[in-house]
Coordinates of C-alpha atoms and ligand atoms in Angstrom, one line a residue:
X1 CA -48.8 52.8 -10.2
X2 CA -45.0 52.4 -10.7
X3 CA -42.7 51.7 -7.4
X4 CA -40.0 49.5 -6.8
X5 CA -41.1 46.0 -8.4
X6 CA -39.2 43.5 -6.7
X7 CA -35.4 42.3 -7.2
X8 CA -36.7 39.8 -10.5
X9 CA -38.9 42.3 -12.4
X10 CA -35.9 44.9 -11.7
X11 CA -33.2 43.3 -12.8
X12 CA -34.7 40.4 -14.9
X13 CA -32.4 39.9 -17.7
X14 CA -29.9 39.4 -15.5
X15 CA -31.4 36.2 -14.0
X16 CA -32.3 33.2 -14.9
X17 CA -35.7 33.8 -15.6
X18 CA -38.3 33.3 -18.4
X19 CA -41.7 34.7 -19.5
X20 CA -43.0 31.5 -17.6
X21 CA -41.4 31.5 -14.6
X22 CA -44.0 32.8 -11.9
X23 CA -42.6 35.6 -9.6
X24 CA -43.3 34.9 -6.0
X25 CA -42.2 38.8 -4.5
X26 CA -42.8 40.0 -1.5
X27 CA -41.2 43.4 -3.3
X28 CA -37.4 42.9 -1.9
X29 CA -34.6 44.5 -2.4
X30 CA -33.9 48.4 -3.3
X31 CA -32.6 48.8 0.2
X32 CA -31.1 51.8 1.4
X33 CA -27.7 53.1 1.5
X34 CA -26.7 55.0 3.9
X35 CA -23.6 57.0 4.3
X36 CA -21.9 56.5 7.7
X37 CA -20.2 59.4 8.9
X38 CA -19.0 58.0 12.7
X39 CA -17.4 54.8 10.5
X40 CA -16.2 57.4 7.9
X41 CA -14.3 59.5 10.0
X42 CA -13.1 56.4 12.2
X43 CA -11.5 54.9 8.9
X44 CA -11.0 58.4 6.7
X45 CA -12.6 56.5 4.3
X46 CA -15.8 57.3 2.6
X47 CA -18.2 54.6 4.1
X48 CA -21.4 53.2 3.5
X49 CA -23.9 50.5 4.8
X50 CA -26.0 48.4 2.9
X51 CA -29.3 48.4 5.2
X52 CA -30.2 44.8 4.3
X53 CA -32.8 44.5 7.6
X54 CA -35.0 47.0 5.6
X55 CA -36.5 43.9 3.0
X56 CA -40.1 42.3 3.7
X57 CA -38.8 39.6 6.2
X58 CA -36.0 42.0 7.9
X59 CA -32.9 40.6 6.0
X60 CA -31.0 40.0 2.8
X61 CA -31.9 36.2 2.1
X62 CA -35.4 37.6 0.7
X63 CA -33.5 38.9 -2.3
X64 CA -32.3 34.9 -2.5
X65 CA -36.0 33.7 -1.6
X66 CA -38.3 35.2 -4.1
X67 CA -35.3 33.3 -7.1
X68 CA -35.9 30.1 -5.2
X69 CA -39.3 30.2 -4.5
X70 CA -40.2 31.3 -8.1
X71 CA -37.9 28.6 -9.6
X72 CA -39.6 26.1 -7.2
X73 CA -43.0 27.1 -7.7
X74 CA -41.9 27.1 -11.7
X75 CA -40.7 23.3 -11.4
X76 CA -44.2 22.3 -9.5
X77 CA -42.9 21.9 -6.3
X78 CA -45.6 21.7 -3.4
X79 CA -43.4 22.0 -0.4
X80 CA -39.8 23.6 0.2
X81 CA -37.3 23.1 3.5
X82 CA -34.6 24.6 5.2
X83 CA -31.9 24.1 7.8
X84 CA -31.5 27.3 9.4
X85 CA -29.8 30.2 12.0
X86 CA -33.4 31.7 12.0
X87 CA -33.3 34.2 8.9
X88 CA -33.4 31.6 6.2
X89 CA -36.4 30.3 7.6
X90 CA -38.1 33.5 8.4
X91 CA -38.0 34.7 4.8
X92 CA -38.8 31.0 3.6
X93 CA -41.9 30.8 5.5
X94 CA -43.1 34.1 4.3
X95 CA -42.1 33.2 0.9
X96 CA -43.9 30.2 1.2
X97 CA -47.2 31.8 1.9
X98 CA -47.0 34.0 -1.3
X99 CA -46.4 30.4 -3.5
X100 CA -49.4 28.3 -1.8
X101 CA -46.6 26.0 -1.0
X102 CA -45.8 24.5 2.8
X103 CA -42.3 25.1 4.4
X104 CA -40.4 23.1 6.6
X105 CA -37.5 24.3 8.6
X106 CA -34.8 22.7 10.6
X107 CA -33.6 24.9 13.2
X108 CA -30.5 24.0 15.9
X109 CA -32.6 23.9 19.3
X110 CA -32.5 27.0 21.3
X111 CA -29.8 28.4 18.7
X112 CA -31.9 31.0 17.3
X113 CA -33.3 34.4 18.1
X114 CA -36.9 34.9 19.0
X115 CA -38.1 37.0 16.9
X116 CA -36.8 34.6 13.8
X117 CA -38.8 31.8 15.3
X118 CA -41.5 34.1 16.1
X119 CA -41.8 34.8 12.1
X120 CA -41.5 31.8 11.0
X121 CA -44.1 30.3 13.4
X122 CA -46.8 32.9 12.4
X123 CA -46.1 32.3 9.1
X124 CA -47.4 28.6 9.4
X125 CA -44.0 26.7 8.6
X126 CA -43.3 23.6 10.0
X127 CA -40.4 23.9 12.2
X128 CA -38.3 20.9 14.2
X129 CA -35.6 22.0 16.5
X130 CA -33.0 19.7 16.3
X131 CA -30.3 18.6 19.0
X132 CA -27.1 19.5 16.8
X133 CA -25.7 23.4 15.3
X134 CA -26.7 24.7 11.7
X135 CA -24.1 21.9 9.9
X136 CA -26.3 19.1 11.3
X137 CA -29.5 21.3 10.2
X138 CA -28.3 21.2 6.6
X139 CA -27.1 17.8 6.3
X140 CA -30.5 16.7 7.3
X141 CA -32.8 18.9 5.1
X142 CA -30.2 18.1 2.3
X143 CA -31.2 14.2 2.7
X144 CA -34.7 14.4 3.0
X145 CA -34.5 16.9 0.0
X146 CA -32.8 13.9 -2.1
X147 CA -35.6 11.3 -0.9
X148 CA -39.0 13.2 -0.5
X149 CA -40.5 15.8 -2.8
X150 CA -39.9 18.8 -1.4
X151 CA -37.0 21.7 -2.9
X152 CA -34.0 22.3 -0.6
X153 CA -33.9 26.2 -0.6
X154 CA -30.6 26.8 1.0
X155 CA -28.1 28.9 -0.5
X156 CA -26.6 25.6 -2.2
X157 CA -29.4 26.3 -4.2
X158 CA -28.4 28.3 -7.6
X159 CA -30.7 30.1 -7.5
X160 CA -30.7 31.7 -4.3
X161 CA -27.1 33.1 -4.9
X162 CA -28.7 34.7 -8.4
X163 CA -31.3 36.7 -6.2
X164 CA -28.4 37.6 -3.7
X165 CA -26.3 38.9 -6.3
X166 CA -28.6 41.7 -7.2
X167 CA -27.4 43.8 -4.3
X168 CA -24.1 44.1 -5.5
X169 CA -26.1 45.2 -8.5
X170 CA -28.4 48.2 -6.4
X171 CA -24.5 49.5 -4.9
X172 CA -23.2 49.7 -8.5
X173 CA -26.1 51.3 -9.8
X174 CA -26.4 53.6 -6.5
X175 CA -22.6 55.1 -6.8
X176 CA -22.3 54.7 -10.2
X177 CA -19.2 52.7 -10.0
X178 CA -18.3 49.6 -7.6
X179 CA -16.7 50.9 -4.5
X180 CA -12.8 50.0 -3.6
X181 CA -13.8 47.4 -0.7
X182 CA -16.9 45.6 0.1
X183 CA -17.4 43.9 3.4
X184 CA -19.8 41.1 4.9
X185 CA -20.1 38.7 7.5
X186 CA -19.3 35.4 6.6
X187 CA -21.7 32.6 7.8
X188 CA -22.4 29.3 5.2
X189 CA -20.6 32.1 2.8
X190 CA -23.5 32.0 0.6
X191 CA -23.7 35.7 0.3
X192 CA -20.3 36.8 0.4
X193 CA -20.1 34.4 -3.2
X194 CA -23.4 36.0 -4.7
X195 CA -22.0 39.6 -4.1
X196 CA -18.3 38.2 -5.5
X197 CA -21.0 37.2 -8.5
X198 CA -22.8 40.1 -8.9
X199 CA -20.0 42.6 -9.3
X200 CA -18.1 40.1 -11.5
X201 CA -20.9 40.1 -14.0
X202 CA -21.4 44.3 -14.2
X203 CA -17.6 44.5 -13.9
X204 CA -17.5 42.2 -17.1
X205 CA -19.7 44.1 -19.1
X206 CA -18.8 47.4 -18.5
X207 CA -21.7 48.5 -16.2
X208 CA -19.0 49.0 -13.4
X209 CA -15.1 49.9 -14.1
X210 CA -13.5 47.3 -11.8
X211 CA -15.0 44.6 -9.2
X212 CA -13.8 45.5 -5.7
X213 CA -11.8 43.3 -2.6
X214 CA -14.4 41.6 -0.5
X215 CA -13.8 41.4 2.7
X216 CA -15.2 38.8 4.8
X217 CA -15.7 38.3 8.9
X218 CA -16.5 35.1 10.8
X219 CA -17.2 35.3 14.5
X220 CA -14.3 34.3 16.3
X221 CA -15.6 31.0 17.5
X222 CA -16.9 30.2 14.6
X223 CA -14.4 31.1 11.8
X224 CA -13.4 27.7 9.8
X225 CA -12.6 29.5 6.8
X226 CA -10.1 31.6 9.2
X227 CA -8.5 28.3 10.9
X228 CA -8.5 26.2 7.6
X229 CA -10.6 23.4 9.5
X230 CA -13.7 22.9 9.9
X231 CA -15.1 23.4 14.1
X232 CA -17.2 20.9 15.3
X233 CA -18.8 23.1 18.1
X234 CA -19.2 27.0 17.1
X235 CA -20.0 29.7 19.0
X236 CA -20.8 32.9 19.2
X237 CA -23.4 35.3 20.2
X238 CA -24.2 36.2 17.0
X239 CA -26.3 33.1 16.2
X240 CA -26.9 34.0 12.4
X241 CA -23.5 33.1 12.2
X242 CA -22.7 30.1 13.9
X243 CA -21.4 28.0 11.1
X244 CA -19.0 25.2 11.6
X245 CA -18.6 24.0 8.6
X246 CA -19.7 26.7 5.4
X247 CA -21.3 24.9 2.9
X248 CA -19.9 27.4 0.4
X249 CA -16.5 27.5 1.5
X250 CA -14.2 27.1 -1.4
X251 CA -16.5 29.9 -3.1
X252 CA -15.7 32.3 -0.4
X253 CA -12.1 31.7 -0.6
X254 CA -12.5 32.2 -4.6
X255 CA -13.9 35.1 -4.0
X256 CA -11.0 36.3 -1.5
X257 CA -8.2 35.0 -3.5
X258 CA -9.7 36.5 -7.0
X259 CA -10.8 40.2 -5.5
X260 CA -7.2 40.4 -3.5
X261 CA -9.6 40.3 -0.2
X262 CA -9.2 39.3 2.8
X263 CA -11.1 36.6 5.5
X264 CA -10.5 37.0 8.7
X265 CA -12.3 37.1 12.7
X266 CA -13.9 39.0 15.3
X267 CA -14.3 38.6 18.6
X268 CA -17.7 38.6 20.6
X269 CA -16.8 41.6 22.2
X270 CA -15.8 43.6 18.8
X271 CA -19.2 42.2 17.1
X272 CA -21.1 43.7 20.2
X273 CA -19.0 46.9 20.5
X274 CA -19.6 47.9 16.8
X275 CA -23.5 46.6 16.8
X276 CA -23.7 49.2 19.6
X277 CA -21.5 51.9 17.4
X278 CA -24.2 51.7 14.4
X279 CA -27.3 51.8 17.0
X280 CA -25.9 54.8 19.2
X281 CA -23.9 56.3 16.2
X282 CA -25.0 55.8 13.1
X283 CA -28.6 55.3 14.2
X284 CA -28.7 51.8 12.8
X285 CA -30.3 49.3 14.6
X286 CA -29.1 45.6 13.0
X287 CA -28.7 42.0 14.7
X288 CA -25.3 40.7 16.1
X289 CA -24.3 39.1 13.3
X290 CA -24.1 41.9 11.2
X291 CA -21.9 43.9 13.0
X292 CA -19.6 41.6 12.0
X293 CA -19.1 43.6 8.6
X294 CA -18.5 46.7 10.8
X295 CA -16.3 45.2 13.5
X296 CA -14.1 44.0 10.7
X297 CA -14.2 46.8 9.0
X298 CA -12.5 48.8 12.4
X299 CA -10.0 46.0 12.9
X300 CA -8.9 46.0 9.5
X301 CA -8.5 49.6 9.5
X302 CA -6.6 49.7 12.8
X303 CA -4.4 47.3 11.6
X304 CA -3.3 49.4 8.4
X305 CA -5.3 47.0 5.8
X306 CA -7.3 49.7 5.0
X307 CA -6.0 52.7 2.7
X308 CA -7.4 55.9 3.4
X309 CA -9.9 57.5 1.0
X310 CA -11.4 54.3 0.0
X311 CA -14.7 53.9 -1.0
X312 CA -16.3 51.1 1.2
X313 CA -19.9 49.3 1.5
X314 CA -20.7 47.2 4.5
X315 CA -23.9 45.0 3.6
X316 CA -25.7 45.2 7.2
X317 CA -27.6 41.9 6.7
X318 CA -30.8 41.3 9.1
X319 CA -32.6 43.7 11.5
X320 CA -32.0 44.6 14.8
X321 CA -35.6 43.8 15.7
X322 CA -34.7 40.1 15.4
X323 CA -32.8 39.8 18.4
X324 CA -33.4 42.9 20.7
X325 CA -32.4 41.1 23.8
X326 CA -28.4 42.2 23.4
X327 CA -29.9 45.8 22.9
X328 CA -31.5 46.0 25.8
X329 CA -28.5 43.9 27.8
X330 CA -26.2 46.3 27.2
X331 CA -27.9 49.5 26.6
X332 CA -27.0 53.0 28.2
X333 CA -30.1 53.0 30.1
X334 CA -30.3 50.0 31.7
X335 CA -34.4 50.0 31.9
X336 CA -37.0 52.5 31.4
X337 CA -37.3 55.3 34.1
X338 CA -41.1 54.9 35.9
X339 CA -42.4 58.4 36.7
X340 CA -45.6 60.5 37.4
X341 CA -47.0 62.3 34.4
X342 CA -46.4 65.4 36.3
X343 CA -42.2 65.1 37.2
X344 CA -41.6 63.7 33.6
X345 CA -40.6 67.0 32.1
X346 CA -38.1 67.6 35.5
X347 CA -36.7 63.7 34.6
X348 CA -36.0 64.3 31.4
X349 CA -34.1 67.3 32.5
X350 CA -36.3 69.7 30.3
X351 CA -38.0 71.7 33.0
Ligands
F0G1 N1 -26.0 37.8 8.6 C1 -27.2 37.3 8.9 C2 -28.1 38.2 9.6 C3 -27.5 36.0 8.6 O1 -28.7 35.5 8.9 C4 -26.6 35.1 7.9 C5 -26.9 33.8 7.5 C6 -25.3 35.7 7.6 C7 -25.1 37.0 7.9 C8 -24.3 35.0 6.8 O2 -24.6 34.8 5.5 O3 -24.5 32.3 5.4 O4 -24.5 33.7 3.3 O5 -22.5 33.7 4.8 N2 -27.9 33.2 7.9 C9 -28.3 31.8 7.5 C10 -29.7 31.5 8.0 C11 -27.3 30.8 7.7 O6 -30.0 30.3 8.2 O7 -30.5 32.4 8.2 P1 -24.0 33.6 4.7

């Protein structure tokens, strides 16, 4: 049998792997990419999502997870931890199981969508909620990862941003080039500087003709990177993404500055009018926070950013399943119609 093998066995010479390095996979990565037409037309550009809610744990950080889990499982570490919006911790608990190894997570109380906590619960991880936002989350697990034996498995971890980089590496290899714009939401920025990586790396060996401008999006009330400060009390419905202080912060403005990109923000209201675009249009069904790629993607264009006939990939990073309570909020139908087997056919206007 021969299938997709996992982000490491796929593209392992270009990570920092060895023969002895044991590959904790859950088979990640090779996500689809799908052609958006509605965004296409919206933009005249030729425009694509990355569908990063379609890996094992229902978004991109397993591509980060199986590198750090594998390098911590290499280095004999018995127990990893994680501050988290709900995703990290999701795929680090599953992740977890695979090595043998226990997972702790710190979570910000009441921050983070069900279904996240859900996962990361069945999954056996050890979880505190703690009275603070994400920033206080990783401060803590940073100290205790300094004074107790356990691997910090945040993307301040190296390795995570290697694994992460390898969808940048699936685009290339999917269009045959890089495409003229790439866009992501912007959280602890970790992603937005492994994709800034990844393109570098097969732009400076040939495999692609040029790297492309990444274009980032923060939630409005919770865009540092935007204000140039740091803000003590984000917020935004799109929990995933409400970061105060990005640990990764100068990366992302490397990435900005040295690509000619752009970071900027979106409003709630944007974030939830394009998450509803790529469920009723596109038929894409992600989490709020990654909308946020989209929604940026429309503002930019409106405002003139965008040249037309540009070839664009939005990474769509975690699955709508995570957090169906906005879909169901603000859905068409505001709840299921109750009816006799008989009349269905006459509700449904058919008969
Ligand atoms: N989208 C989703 C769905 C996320 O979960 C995150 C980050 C981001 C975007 C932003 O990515 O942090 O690399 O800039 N989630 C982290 C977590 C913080 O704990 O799950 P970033």
């Amino acid at each position: 049998w021969s299938g997709w093998r996992g982000i490491i066995e796929e593209y392992r010479h270009r990570l920092p792997v060895s023969e002895s390095t044991p590959v904790v996979t859950l088979r990640e990565g090779g996500t689809p990419l799908v052609p958006a037409q509605v965004l296409s037309e919206r933009t005249g550009c030729e425009v694509h999502l990355k569908v990063e809610g379609a890996n094992p744990t229902g978004s991109f950080k397993d591509r980060g997870m199986t590198m750090a889990i594998s390098k911590a499982k290499e280095a004999g570490a018995q127990a990893v931890i994680c501050a988290s919006t709900g995703n990290t911790s999701a795929s680090a608990a599953a992740y977890a199981v695979r090595a043998g190894m226990v997972c702790a997570v710190l979570v910000p109380q009441g921050k983070i969508a069900l279904g996240k906590l859900g996962q990361a619960l069945v999954h056996g991880a050890r979880i505190l909620q703690v009275d603070g936002n994400f920033d206080d989350c990783l401060t803590l697990a940073r100290g205790l990862s300094e004074n107790y034996p356990v691997a910090l498995v945040n993307s301040v971890n190296p390795a995570r941003i290697e694994g992460q980089k390898t969808a940048s590496f699936e685009i290339v290899d999917m269009l045959g080039d890089a495409p003229d714009i790439h866009v992501l939401p912007v959280g602890n920025a970790g992603n937005i500087t492994a994709y800034w990586k990844g393109y570098q790396e097969y732009a400076a060996d040939g495999t692609a003709s040029h790297t492309p401008r990444m274009f980032g999006f923060q939630a409005a009330g919770a865009a540092p990177i935007v204000r140039g400060e740091p803000v003590k009390d984000p917020h935004t419905i799109a929990t995933a993404i409400r970061i105060g202080n990005p640990a990764s912060w100068a990366q992302a403005e490397r990435a900005r500055d040295e690509s000619g990109g752009l970071i900027d923000e979106v409003t709630d209201r944007q974030i939830l009018a394009a998450y509803r675009l790529l469920a009723a249009q596109e038929g894409v069904f992600v989490e709020p926070a990654s909308a946020a790629s989209v929604a940026g993607l429309l503002k930019a264009a409106e405002q003139g950013k965008v040249d037309p006939g540009q070839r664009i990939v939005c990474t769509v990073t975690g699955n709508g399943l995570k957090d169906p309570d906005w879909a169901v909020a603000g859905a068409p139908q505001a709840e299921p119609v109750p009816v006799d087997a008989e009349v269905a056919a006459e509700r449904l206007g058919l008969a």
